[in-house]
PDB file of C-alpha atoms in Angstrom:
ATOM      1  CA  MET Y  49     119.861  26.351 175.944  1.00 55.00           C
ATOM      2  CA  ALA Y  50     118.494  30.105 174.934  1.00 70.00           C
ATOM      3  CA  GLY Y  51     116.236  30.569 172.083  1.00 93.00           C
ATOM      4  CA  MET Y  52     116.183  33.545 169.720  1.00 96.00           C
ATOM      5  CA  LEU Y  53     114.425  36.590 168.872  1.00 98.00           C
ATOM      6  CA  TYR Y  54     113.735  37.035 164.837  1.00 98.00           C
ATOM      7  CA  LEU Y  55     112.732  40.342 163.485  1.00 98.00           C
ATOM      8  CA  VAL Y  56     110.330  39.455 160.580  1.00 98.00           C
ATOM      9  CA  PRO Y  57     109.226  42.318 158.058  1.00 97.00           C
ATOM     10  CA  THR Y  58     105.789  41.917 156.764  1.00 96.00           C
ATOM     11  CA  PRO Y  59     104.386  43.235 153.467  1.00 96.00           C
ATOM     12  CA  ILE Y  60     103.624  47.025 153.596  1.00 95.00           C
ATOM     13  CA  GLY Y  61     100.708  46.458 150.951  1.00 92.00           C
ATOM     14  CA  ASN Y  62     101.762  43.605 148.457  1.00 94.00           C
ATOM     15  CA  LEU Y  63     101.461  40.223 150.001  1.00 93.00           C
ATOM     16  CA  GLY Y  64     103.678  39.002 147.271  1.00 93.00           C
ATOM     17  CA  ASP Y  65     106.456  40.740 149.161  1.00 96.00           C
ATOM     18  CA  ILE Y  66     106.989  38.155 151.946  1.00 96.00           C
ATOM     19  CA  SER Y  67     110.303  36.203 151.219  1.00 96.00           C
ATOM     20  CA  THR Y  68     110.842  32.688 151.582  1.00 96.00           C
ATOM     21  CA  ARG Y  69     113.134  33.419 154.520  1.00 97.00           C
ATOM     22  CA  CYS Y  70     110.306  35.404 156.538  1.00 97.00           C
ATOM     23  CA  ARG Y  71     107.982  32.846 155.557  1.00 97.00           C
ATOM     24  CA  GLU Y  72     110.291  29.828 156.961  1.00 97.00           C
ATOM     25  CA  THR Y  73     111.164  31.914 160.008  1.00 97.00           C
ATOM     26  CA  LEU Y  74     107.288  32.259 160.747  1.00 97.00           C
ATOM     27  CA  GLU Y  75     106.779  28.408 160.166  1.00 97.00           C
ATOM     28  CA  GLN Y  76     109.593  27.453 162.553  1.00 96.00           C
ATOM     29  CA  ALA Y  77     109.244  29.961 165.324  1.00 97.00           C
ATOM     30  CA  ASP Y  78     107.822  28.731 168.569  1.00 97.00           C
ATOM     31  CA  PHE Y  79     105.715  31.846 168.901  1.00 97.00           C
ATOM     32  CA  ILE Y  80     104.890  34.920 167.256  1.00 97.00           C
ATOM     33  CA  ALA Y  81     104.787  38.340 168.848  1.00 97.00           C
ATOM     34  CA  ALA Y  82     102.477  40.555 166.792  1.00 96.00           C
ATOM     35  CA  GLU Y  83     101.433  44.258 167.265  1.00 92.00           C
ATOM     36  CA  ASP Y  84      97.953  43.437 166.231  1.00 93.00           C
ATOM     37  CA  THR Y  85      97.176  39.840 166.247  1.00 95.00           C
ATOM     38  CA  ARG Y  86      94.094  40.198 163.867  1.00 95.00           C
ATOM     39  CA  VAL Y  87      96.476  41.744 161.310  1.00 94.00           C
ATOM     40  CA  SER Y  88      98.991  39.253 161.613  1.00 96.00           C
ATOM     41  CA  LEU Y  89      96.476  36.415 161.659  1.00 95.00           C
ATOM     42  CA  LYS Y  90      95.121  37.481 158.058  1.00 94.00           C
ATOM     43  CA  LEU Y  91      98.569  37.259 156.980  1.00 95.00           C
ATOM     44  CA  LEU Y  92      99.320  33.708 158.769  1.00 96.00           C
ATOM     45  CA  ASN Y  93      96.215  32.480 157.001  1.00 95.00           C
ATOM     46  CA  HIS Y  94      97.213  33.684 153.930  1.00 95.00           C
ATOM     47  CA  LEU Y  95     100.396  31.785 154.182  1.00 95.00           C
ATOM     48  CA  GLY Y  96      98.747  28.874 155.731  1.00 96.00           C
ATOM     49  CA  ILE Y  97     100.792  29.004 158.766  1.00 97.00           C
ATOM     50  CA  LYS Y  98      99.035  28.124 162.381  1.00 96.00           C
ATOM     51  CA  LYS Y  99     101.175  29.560 165.163  1.00 94.00           C
ATOM     52  CA  SER Y 100     100.920  30.601 168.506  1.00 95.00           C
ATOM     53  CA  LEU Y 101     100.292  34.588 168.711  1.00 96.00           C
ATOM     54  CA  VAL Y 102     100.916  36.943 171.539  1.00 96.00           C
ATOM     55  CA  SER Y 103     100.086  40.387 171.590  1.00 95.00           C
ATOM     56  CA  TYR Y 104     102.884  43.128 172.008  1.00 95.00           C
ATOM     57  CA  PHE Y 105     102.083  46.606 171.354  1.00 92.00           C
ATOM     58  CA  GLU Y 106     102.734  50.137 172.733  1.00 90.00           C
ATOM     59  CA  HIS Y 107     100.650  49.900 175.857  1.00 91.00           C
ATOM     60  CA  ASN Y 108     101.440  46.505 176.999  1.00 92.00           C
ATOM     61  CA  LYS Y 109     104.994  46.317 175.739  1.00 90.00           C
ATOM     62  CA  THR Y 110     106.607  46.481 179.271  1.00 88.00           C
ATOM     63  CA  ALA Y 111     104.710  43.550 180.897  1.00 90.00           C
ATOM     64  CA  LYS Y 112     104.509  41.500 177.802  1.00 94.00           C
ATOM     65  CA  GLY Y 113     108.296  42.079 176.794  1.00 95.00           C
ATOM     66  CA  ASP Y 114     109.303  40.601 180.446  1.00 95.00           C
ATOM     67  CA  VAL Y 115     107.128  37.413 179.646  1.00 96.00           C
ATOM     68  CA  ILE Y 116     108.498  37.381 175.986  1.00 97.00           C
ATOM     69  CA  VAL Y 117     112.160  37.472 177.242  1.00 96.00           C
ATOM     70  CA  GLN Y 118     111.500  34.566 179.989  1.00 96.00           C
ATOM     71  CA  ARG Y 119     110.009  32.299 177.310  1.00 96.00           C
ATOM     72  CA  ILE Y 120     113.087  33.044 174.997  1.00 97.00           C
ATOM     73  CA  LEU Y 121     115.589  32.441 177.632  1.00 96.00           C
ATOM     74  CA  ALA Y 122     113.625  29.038 178.676  1.00 96.00           C
ATOM     75  CA  GLY Y 123     114.829  27.872 174.920  1.00 96.00           C
ATOM     76  CA  GLU Y 124     111.904  28.993 172.781  1.00 97.00           C
ATOM     77  CA  THR Y 125     112.157  30.999 169.556  1.00 97.00           C
ATOM     78  CA  CYS Y 126     110.266  34.058 168.923  1.00 98.00           C
ATOM     79  CA  ALA Y 127     109.430  35.916 165.570  1.00 98.00           C
ATOM     80  CA  LEU Y 128     108.404  39.488 166.006  1.00 98.00           C
ATOM     81  CA  VAL Y 129     106.289  41.156 163.395  1.00 97.00           C
ATOM     82  CA  SER Y 130     104.422  44.753 163.136  1.00 94.00           C
ATOM     83  CA  ASP Y 131     101.364  45.373 161.337  1.00 93.00           C
ATOM     84  CA  ALA Y 132     103.501  46.231 158.258  1.00 94.00           C
ATOM     85  CA  GLY Y 133     107.145  46.647 157.369  1.00 94.00           C
ATOM     86  CA  SER Y 134     110.100  46.037 159.499  1.00 94.00           C
ATOM     87  CA  PRO Y 135     109.677  45.517 163.337  1.00 95.00           C
ATOM     88  CA  ALA Y 136     111.426  47.814 165.763  1.00 93.00           C
ATOM     89  CA  ILE Y 137     111.599  50.756 163.189  1.00 91.00           C
ATOM     90  CA  SER Y 138     109.120  53.628 164.597  1.00 88.00           C
ATOM     91  CA  ASP Y 139     107.666  50.613 166.318  1.00 90.00           C
ATOM     92  CA  PRO Y 140     107.246  49.261 169.928  1.00 92.00           C
ATOM     93  CA  GLY Y 141     109.372  46.309 168.970  1.00 94.00           C
ATOM     94  CA  GLU Y 142     112.511  48.693 169.592  1.00 95.00           C
ATOM     95  CA  GLU Y 143     111.732  48.042 173.491  1.00 95.00           C
ATOM     96  CA  LEU Y 144     111.891  44.307 173.081  1.00 96.00           C
ATOM     97  CA  VAL Y 145     115.060  44.420 171.058  1.00 97.00           C
ATOM     98  CA  LYS Y 146     116.576  46.454 173.807  1.00 96.00           C
ATOM     99  CA  GLN Y 147     115.306  44.037 176.725  1.00 96.00           C
ATOM    100  CA  CYS Y 148     116.556  40.983 174.672  1.00 96.00           C
ATOM    101  CA  ALA Y 149     119.980  42.544 174.016  1.00 96.00           C
ATOM    102  CA  GLU Y 150     120.173  43.118 177.952  1.00 96.00           C
ATOM    103  CA  ALA Y 151     119.479  39.824 178.652  1.00 95.00           C
ATOM    104  CA  GLY Y 152     122.247  38.491 176.374  1.00 95.00           C
ATOM    105  CA  ILE Y 153     119.538  37.017 173.762  1.00 97.00           C
ATOM    106  CA  THR Y 154     120.560  36.904 170.013  1.00 97.00           C
ATOM    107  CA  VAL Y 155     118.572  39.047 167.825  1.00 97.00           C
ATOM    108  CA  CYS Y 156     118.258  38.217 164.122  1.00 97.00           C
ATOM    109  CA  ALA Y 157     116.996  40.684 161.618  1.00 97.00           C
ATOM    110  CA  ILE Y 158     115.660  39.367 158.376  1.00 97.00           C
ATOM    111  CA  PRO Y 159     115.919  41.988 155.441  1.00 96.00           C
ATOM    112  CA  GLY Y 160     112.382  42.801 153.924  1.00 95.00           C
ATOM    113  CA  PRO Y 161     109.852  45.267 153.413  1.00 95.00           C
ATOM    114  CA  CYS Y 162     110.378  49.067 154.791  1.00 95.00           C
ATOM    115  CA  ALA Y 163     108.250  52.051 153.995  1.00 95.00           C
ATOM    116  CA  VAL Y 164     111.146  54.409 154.734  1.00 96.00           C
ATOM    117  CA  ILE Y 165     113.835  52.880 152.154  1.00 96.00           C
ATOM    118  CA  THR Y 166     110.889  52.220 149.420  1.00 96.00           C
ATOM    119  CA  ALA Y 167     109.689  55.738 149.437  1.00 97.00           C
ATOM    120  CA  LEU Y 168     113.372  57.278 149.647  1.00 97.00           C
ATOM    121  CA  SER Y 169     114.322  55.193 146.646  1.00 97.00           C
ATOM    122  CA  ILE Y 170     111.500  56.359 144.566  1.00 97.00           C
ATOM    123  CA  SER Y 171     111.216  60.068 145.828  1.00 98.00           C
ATOM    124  CA  GLY Y 172     113.708  61.536 143.409  1.00 97.00           C
ATOM    125  CA  GLN Y 173     115.227  63.376 146.270  1.00 96.00           C
ATOM    126  CA  SER Y 174     118.929  62.952 147.420  1.00 96.00           C
ATOM    127  CA  THR Y 175     119.504  59.501 148.811  1.00 96.00           C
ATOM    128  CA  GLY Y 176     123.405  59.752 149.788  1.00 95.00           C
ATOM    129  CA  ARG Y 177     122.388  61.239 153.471  1.00 96.00           C
ATOM    130  CA  PHE Y 178     119.031  60.945 155.078  1.00 97.00           C
ATOM    131  CA  CYS Y 179     117.458  60.898 158.507  1.00 97.00           C
ATOM    132  CA  PHE Y 180     114.236  59.387 159.655  1.00 97.00           C
ATOM    133  CA  GLU Y 181     111.852  61.417 161.720  1.00 97.00           C
ATOM    134  CA  GLY Y 182     109.248  58.821 162.082  1.00 94.00           C
ATOM    135  CA  PHE Y 183     105.825  60.346 163.121  1.00 93.00           C
ATOM    136  CA  LEU Y 184     105.318  64.137 164.136  1.00 95.00           C
ATOM    137  CA  SER Y 185     103.372  64.715 167.481  1.00 92.00           C
ATOM    138  CA  THR Y 186      99.789  65.290 167.148  1.00 90.00           C
ATOM    139  CA  ALA Y 187     100.039  68.191 169.519  1.00 91.00           C
ATOM    140  CA  LYS Y 188     100.721  71.413 167.461  1.00 90.00           C
ATOM    141  CA  LYS Y 189     103.355  72.761 169.885  1.00 93.00           C
ATOM    142  CA  SER Y 190     105.353  69.735 169.971  1.00 94.00           C
ATOM    143  CA  ARG Y 191     105.161  69.129 165.962  1.00 94.00           C
ATOM    144  CA  LYS Y 192     106.514  72.669 165.478  1.00 94.00           C
ATOM    145  CA  GLU Y 193     109.450  72.395 168.100  1.00 95.00           C
ATOM    146  CA  HIS Y 194     110.149  68.903 166.186  1.00 97.00           C
ATOM    147  CA  LEU Y 195     110.269  70.769 162.984  1.00 97.00           C
ATOM    148  CA  GLU Y 196     112.237  73.677 164.198  1.00 96.00           C
ATOM    149  CA  SER Y 197     114.804  71.561 165.447  1.00 96.00           C
ATOM    150  CA  LEU Y 198     115.545  70.486 161.827  1.00 97.00           C
ATOM    151  CA  ILE Y 199     115.648  73.855 160.487  1.00 94.00           C
ATOM    152  CA  GLY Y 200     119.432  73.420 159.598  1.00 92.00           C
ATOM    153  CA  GLU Y 201     119.255  69.712 158.676  1.00 96.00           C
ATOM    154  CA  SER Y 202     120.825  69.253 155.213  1.00 95.00           C
ATOM    155  CA  ARG Y 203     120.299  65.693 154.945  1.00 97.00           C
ATOM    156  CA  THR Y 204     116.794  64.347 153.312  1.00 98.00           C
ATOM    157  CA  MET Y 205     114.237  64.002 155.945  1.00 98.00           C
ATOM    158  CA  VAL Y 206     111.897  61.148 155.751  1.00 98.00           C
ATOM    159  CA  PHE Y 207     108.514  61.391 157.930  1.00 98.00           C
ATOM    160  CA  TYR Y 208     105.489  59.046 158.182  1.00 96.00           C
ATOM    161  CA  GLU Y 209     102.098  60.870 158.363  1.00 96.00           C
ATOM    162  CA  ALA Y 210      98.184  59.790 158.408  1.00 95.00           C
ATOM    163  CA  PRO Y 211      95.801  61.167 155.777  1.00 96.00           C
ATOM    164  CA  HIS Y 212      93.846  63.057 158.212  1.00 95.00           C
ATOM    165  CA  LYS Y 213      96.773  65.003 159.590  1.00 95.00           C
ATOM    166  CA  LEU Y 214      98.607  65.672 156.315  1.00 97.00           C
ATOM    167  CA  VAL Y 215      97.583  69.128 155.506  1.00 97.00           C
ATOM    168  CA  ASN Y 216      98.118  70.518 159.064  1.00 95.00           C
ATOM    169  CA  THR Y 217     101.684  68.749 158.911  1.00 96.00           C
ATOM    170  CA  LEU Y 218     102.372  70.225 155.528  1.00 97.00           C
ATOM    171  CA  GLU Y 219     101.413  73.850 156.723  1.00 97.00           C
ATOM    172  CA  ASP Y 220     103.700  73.540 159.709  1.00 97.00           C
ATOM    173  CA  MET Y 221     106.366  72.384 157.515  1.00 97.00           C
ATOM    174  CA  ALA Y 222     106.016  75.300 155.064  1.00 97.00           C
ATOM    175  CA  ALA Y 223     106.159  77.702 158.014  1.00 96.00           C
ATOM    176  CA  VAL Y 224     109.199  76.403 159.179  1.00 96.00           C
ATOM    177  CA  PHE Y 225     111.096  75.392 156.010  1.00 97.00           C
ATOM    178  CA  GLY Y 226     109.503  77.757 153.179  1.00 96.00           C
ATOM    179  CA  ALA Y 227     106.741  77.046 150.832  1.00 97.00           C
ATOM    180  CA  ASP Y 228     109.319  76.479 147.969  1.00 97.00           C
ATOM    181  CA  ARG Y 229     111.091  73.601 149.995  1.00 97.00           C
ATOM    182  CA  PRO Y 230     110.765  70.328 147.544  1.00 98.00           C
ATOM    183  CA  ILE Y 231     108.845  67.475 148.852  1.00 98.00           C
ATOM    184  CA  SER Y 232     107.864  64.094 147.483  1.00 98.00           C
ATOM    185  CA  LEU Y 233     104.847  62.377 148.803  1.00 98.00           C
ATOM    186  CA  CYS Y 234     104.756  58.642 148.533  1.00 98.00           C
ATOM    187  CA  ARG Y 235     101.286  56.991 149.354  1.00 96.00           C
ATOM    188  CA  GLU Y 236      99.960  53.386 148.990  1.00 94.00           C
ATOM    189  CA  LEU Y 237     103.475  51.987 148.659  1.00 96.00           C
ATOM    190  CA  THR Y 238     103.556  48.564 146.655  1.00 95.00           C
ATOM    191  CA  LYS Y 239      99.834  48.499 146.451  1.00 93.00           C
ATOM    192  CA  LEU Y 240      97.507  48.915 143.387  1.00 91.00           C
ATOM    193  CA  HIS Y 241      97.175  52.702 143.580  1.00 91.00           C
ATOM    194  CA  GLU Y 242     100.929  53.566 144.300  1.00 95.00           C
ATOM    195  CA  GLU Y 243     101.490  57.270 143.830  1.00 96.00           C
ATOM    196  CA  VAL Y 244     104.446  59.512 144.260  1.00 97.00           C
ATOM    197  CA  VAL Y 245     103.709  63.275 144.030  1.00 98.00           C
ATOM    198  CA  ARG Y 246     107.150  65.441 143.578  1.00 98.00           C
ATOM    199  CA  THR Y 247     106.519  68.970 144.320  1.00 98.00           C
ATOM    200  CA  THR Y 248     106.861  71.612 146.773  1.00 98.00           C
ATOM    201  CA  LEU Y 249     105.312  72.401 150.379  1.00 98.00           C
ATOM    202  CA  GLY Y 250     103.022  75.133 148.945  1.00 98.00           C
ATOM    203  CA  GLU Y 251     101.955  73.191 146.013  1.00 98.00           C
ATOM    204  CA  ALA Y 252     101.017  70.141 148.089  1.00 98.00           C
ATOM    205  CA  ILE Y 253      99.185  72.287 150.587  1.00 98.00           C
ATOM    206  CA  GLU Y 254      96.911  73.548 147.575  1.00 97.00           C
ATOM    207  CA  LYS Y 255      96.752  70.006 146.172  1.00 97.00           C
ATOM    208  CA  TYR Y 256      95.499  68.189 149.358  1.00 97.00           C
ATOM    209  CA  THR Y 257      93.290  71.141 150.614  1.00 97.00           C
ATOM    210  CA  GLU Y 258      91.438  70.903 147.327  1.00 96.00           C
ATOM    211  CA  THR Y 259      91.389  67.051 147.320  1.00 95.00           C
ATOM    212  CA  PRO Y 260      91.310  65.407 150.690  1.00 94.00           C
ATOM    213  CA  PRO Y 261      94.184  62.827 150.976  1.00 95.00           C
ATOM    214  CA  LYS Y 262      93.630  59.125 151.155  1.00 93.00           C
ATOM    215  CA  GLY Y 263      96.033  56.418 152.350  1.00 91.00           C
ATOM    216  CA  GLU Y 264      99.135  56.199 154.425  1.00 92.00           C
ATOM    217  CA  PHE Y 265     101.754  58.841 153.491  1.00 97.00           C
ATOM    218  CA  VAL Y 266     105.765  58.591 153.467  1.00 98.00           C
ATOM    219  CA  LEU Y 267     106.960  62.280 153.172  1.00 98.00           C
ATOM    220  CA  VAL Y 268     110.330  62.634 151.828  1.00 98.00           C
ATOM    221  CA  LEU Y 269     111.457  66.260 152.462  1.00 98.00           C
ATOM    222  CA  ALA Y 270     114.674  67.839 150.785  1.00 98.00           C
ATOM    223  CA  GLY Y 271     117.286  68.941 153.193  1.00 97.00           C
ATOM    224  CA  ALA Y 272     118.426  72.625 153.586  1.00 94.00           C
ATOM    225  CA  PRO Y 273     120.391  73.895 150.594  1.00 88.00           C
ATOM    226  CA  ALA Y 274     124.121  74.205 151.262  1.00 76.00           C
ATOM    227  CA  ILE Y 275     125.235  77.813 152.375  1.00 69.00           C
ATOM    228  CA  GLU Y 276     128.292  78.665 150.111  1.00 66.00           C
ATOM    229  CA  LYS Y 277     130.869  80.391 152.389  1.00 67.00           C
ATOM    230  CA  GLU Y 278     132.272  83.552 150.977  1.00 75.00           C
ATOM    231  CA  LYS Y 279     135.981  82.965 149.721  1.00 82.00           C
ATOM    232  CA  ALA Y 280     138.466  84.912 151.731  1.00 84.00           C
ATOM    233  CA  THR Y 281     140.537  87.442 149.459  1.00 86.00           C
ATOM    234  CA  PRO Y 282     144.195  88.243 149.598  1.00 86.00           C
ATOM    235  CA  ALA Y 283     143.256  91.509 151.060  1.00 88.00           C
ATOM    236  CA  ASP Y 284     141.572  89.747 153.949  1.00 88.00           C
ATOM    237  CA  ALA Y 285     144.554  87.502 154.338  1.00 87.00           C
ATOM    238  CA  ALA Y 286     147.191  90.516 154.784  1.00 88.00           C
ATOM    239  CA  ALA Y 287     144.629  92.106 157.276  1.00 90.00           C
ATOM    240  CA  ARG Y 288     144.450  89.147 159.523  1.00 90.00           C
ATOM    241  CA  VAL Y 289     148.394  88.351 159.148  1.00 88.00           C
ATOM    242  CA  ALA Y 290     148.957  92.071 160.426  1.00 90.00           C
ATOM    243  CA  GLN Y 291     146.268  91.685 163.206  1.00 91.00           C
ATOM    244  CA  LEU Y 292     147.773  88.578 164.490  1.00 89.00           C
ATOM    245  CA  MET Y 293     151.459  89.959 164.255  1.00 88.00           C
ATOM    246  CA  GLU Y 294     150.123  93.107 166.395  1.00 89.00           C
ATOM    247  CA  GLU Y 295     148.972  90.497 169.169  1.00 90.00           C
ATOM    248  CA  GLY Y 296     152.459  89.105 169.281  1.00 89.00           C
ATOM    249  CA  LEU Y 297     152.564  86.216 166.618  1.00 89.00           C
ATOM    250  CA  SER Y 298     155.618  86.071 164.459  1.00 90.00           C
ATOM    251  CA  ARG Y 299     155.269  86.529 160.626  1.00 88.00           C
ATOM    252  CA  LYS Y 300     155.572  82.635 159.989  1.00 89.00           C
ATOM    253  CA  ASP Y 301     153.004  81.674 162.615  1.00 91.00           C
ATOM    254  CA  ALA Y 302     150.756  84.503 161.978  1.00 89.00           C
ATOM    255  CA  ILE Y 303     150.698  83.391 158.081  1.00 90.00           C
ATOM    256  CA  LYS Y 304     150.415  79.886 159.281  1.00 91.00           C
ATOM    257  CA  GLN Y 305     147.323  80.425 161.433  1.00 91.00           C
ATOM    258  CA  THR Y 306     145.731  82.748 158.974  1.00 91.00           C
ATOM    259  CA  ALA Y 307     146.043  80.425 156.093  1.00 90.00           C
ATOM    260  CA  LYS Y 308     144.186  77.941 158.452  1.00 89.00           C
ATOM    261  CA  GLU Y 309     141.376  80.268 159.392  1.00 87.00           C
ATOM    262  CA  LEU Y 310     140.667  81.521 155.938  1.00 88.00           C
ATOM    263  CA  ASP Y 311     141.127  78.106 154.130  1.00 86.00           C
ATOM    264  CA  LEU Y 312     143.962  79.602 151.852  1.00 88.00           C
ATOM    265  CA  PRO Y 313     147.015  78.125 150.666  1.00 90.00           C
ATOM    266  CA  LYS Y 314     150.029  79.486 152.580  1.00 88.00           C
ATOM    267  CA  ASN Y 315     152.043  80.853 149.527  1.00 89.00           C
ATOM    268  CA  VAL Y 316     148.993  83.169 148.906  1.00 88.00           C
ATOM    269  CA  VAL Y 317     148.674  84.206 152.202  1.00 87.00           C
ATOM    270  CA  TYR Y 318     152.528  84.815 152.221  1.00 82.00           C
ATOM    271  CA  ASP Y 319     152.611  86.915 149.171  1.00 86.00           C
ATOM    272  CA  ALA Y 320     149.547  88.866 150.314  1.00 84.00           C
ATOM    273  CA  ALA Y 321     151.227  89.759 153.585  1.00 82.00           C
ATOM    274  CA  LEU Y 322     154.401  90.832 151.802  1.00 83.00           C
ATOM    275  CA  SER Y 323     152.637  93.015 149.267  1.00 77.00           C
ATOM    276  CA  GLU Y 324     151.272  95.143 152.178  1.00 62.00           C
TER     277      GLU Y 324
END
């Protein structure tokens, strides 16, 4: 009988955030696949859990993924953990989940700590619709291309960033989105010195140029402001109806099409067409 793959989220800073279910899953698993076995060993020691650890990270994920899948197919249960937060989100575990899915292995995700959601919820930005963009490239050209692809994005955007790259990233964002675009910079989430700076890109550049940033950051950037379409007037409607009739449409069909094109009530278009 085949085993299972459990995705077990780990604390992003506060060890008290490990849930009872996460702890029980780690205790009951046959082995644990970890992004960094040294980091995971510290957590397991804190929890008093002794378990076989297998390294699974970006540069060995293909070879180790095959081994892990075969062990699960042989009946073992694997718990996948990342260094912090939910595995498989901006994380090499994404590939293991794909491999397990292709092999018909059941994958169970346990809810828990996630920096994206934690930062978004306290950002003060719109949370109804958002997109997660992960880490930007370290190459300036690729980073710029990534940001330029988001120029028209109206949803709130969430990024991860390291402190030593923060100012460069903010400068590139300001060049693409404008210095007055609102941003919330969340750092040291769930830790003793948790901080949320709600400001603009321009002001953030000034702040962190003067005071070098420390800690890992989650950047929550406001989406592009909605562009209001100019409302069509009765005169616009009358002109469009006349144009369509010249092209061969009947008055009835011209009115119907104009109402649809200009997003106006048919009776308004009808009255406008008759007044000409």
